[in-house]
């Protein structure tokens, strides 16, 4: 708003509007780049969480029953 007002007052409204438009376009472009850069880590984290859940729900109980059948105590780690 201040850029438009300054452009009106100074007589260079067209240049100030182009500057504002360029600034908005740069902001939109930057937001797109940030979103695309964050997509890969989010996908990797999601897959890692799913794998951990699968391990906790399937593999750990298998080991627990195996240790139980051998009358051994399951290690903490």
Short mmCIF file of C-alpha atoms in Angstrom, two decimals:
data_model
loop_
_atom_site.label_atom_id
_atom_site.label_comp_id
_atom_site.label_asym_id
_atom_site.label_seq_id
_atom_site.Cartn_x
_atom_site.Cartn_y
_atom_site.Cartn_z
CA UNK A 1 0.00 0.00 0.00
CA UNK A 2 2.78 2.40 0.88
CA UNK A 3 4.60 1.60 -2.37
CA UNK A 4 1.47 2.44 -4.39
CA UNK A 5 0.92 5.60 -2.41
CA UNK A 6 4.54 6.65 -2.93
CA UNK A 7 4.26 5.87 -6.64
CA UNK A 8 1.12 7.97 -6.96
CA UNK A 9 2.69 10.86 -5.13
CA UNK A 10 5.98 10.72 -7.02
CA UNK A 11 4.43 10.15 -10.43
CA UNK A 12 5.94 6.71 -11.05
CA UNK A 13 2.93 4.52 -10.25
CA UNK A 14 3.64 2.11 -13.11
CA UNK A 15 7.16 1.37 -11.88
CA UNK A 16 6.04 0.95 -8.28
CA UNK A 17 3.26 -1.46 -9.32
CA UNK A 18 5.76 -3.49 -11.34
CA UNK A 19 8.06 -3.59 -8.33
CA UNK A 20 5.23 -4.78 -6.08
CA UNK A 21 4.21 -7.42 -8.64
CA UNK A 22 7.80 -8.65 -8.94
CA UNK A 23 8.04 -8.85 -5.17
CA UNK A 24 4.85 -10.90 -4.93
CA UNK A 25 6.03 -13.22 -7.70
CA UNK A 26 9.35 -13.73 -5.93
CA UNK A 27 7.53 -14.54 -2.69
CA UNK A 28 5.30 -17.09 -4.42
CA UNK A 29 8.33 -18.64 -6.14
CA UNK A 30 10.21 -18.86 -2.83
CA UNK A 31 7.23 -20.47 -1.10
CA UNK A 32 7.05 -23.07 -3.86
CA UNK A 33 10.75 -23.82 -3.54
CA UNK A 34 10.44 -24.20 0.23
CA UNK A 35 7.48 -26.56 -0.13
CA UNK A 36 9.26 -28.70 -2.70
CA UNK A 37 12.42 -28.78 -0.57
CA UNK A 38 10.44 -29.92 2.47
CA UNK A 39 8.51 -32.64 0.61
CA UNK A 40 11.36 -35.17 0.51
CA UNK A 41 12.26 -35.02 4.24
CA UNK A 42 8.59 -35.28 5.18
CA UNK A 43 8.14 -38.37 2.99
CA UNK A 44 11.30 -39.98 4.38
CA UNK A 45 10.21 -39.27 7.95
CA UNK A 46 6.75 -40.69 7.27
CA UNK A 47 8.17 -43.89 5.80
CA UNK A 48 10.59 -44.22 8.73
CA UNK A 49 7.74 -43.85 11.22
CA UNK A 50 5.68 -46.47 9.39
CA UNK A 51 8.63 -48.87 9.41
CA UNK A 52 9.21 -48.35 13.13
CA UNK A 53 5.54 -49.01 13.84
CA UNK A 54 5.60 -52.19 11.75
CA UNK A 55 8.69 -53.35 13.60
CA UNK A 56 7.16 -52.62 17.00
CA UNK A 57 3.91 -54.35 16.14
CA UNK A 58 5.29 -57.44 14.37
CA UNK A 59 8.99 -58.13 14.86
CA UNK A 60 9.31 -57.24 18.55
CA UNK A 61 6.43 -59.55 19.56
CA UNK A 62 8.08 -62.36 17.55
CA UNK A 63 11.32 -61.86 19.45
CA UNK A 64 9.41 -61.67 22.73
CA UNK A 65 7.72 -65.02 22.11
CA UNK A 66 11.02 -66.54 20.97
CA UNK A 67 12.80 -65.37 24.13
CA UNK A 68 9.84 -66.53 26.22
CA UNK A 69 9.99 -70.01 24.69
CA UNK A 70 13.67 -70.20 25.65
CA UNK A 71 12.91 -68.97 29.19
CA UNK A 72 15.21 -66.01 28.61
CA UNK A 73 14.67 -62.39 29.45
CA UNK A 74 14.28 -59.93 26.57
CA UNK A 75 17.12 -57.36 26.61
CA UNK A 76 16.16 -53.77 27.37
CA UNK A 77 17.60 -52.42 24.13
#
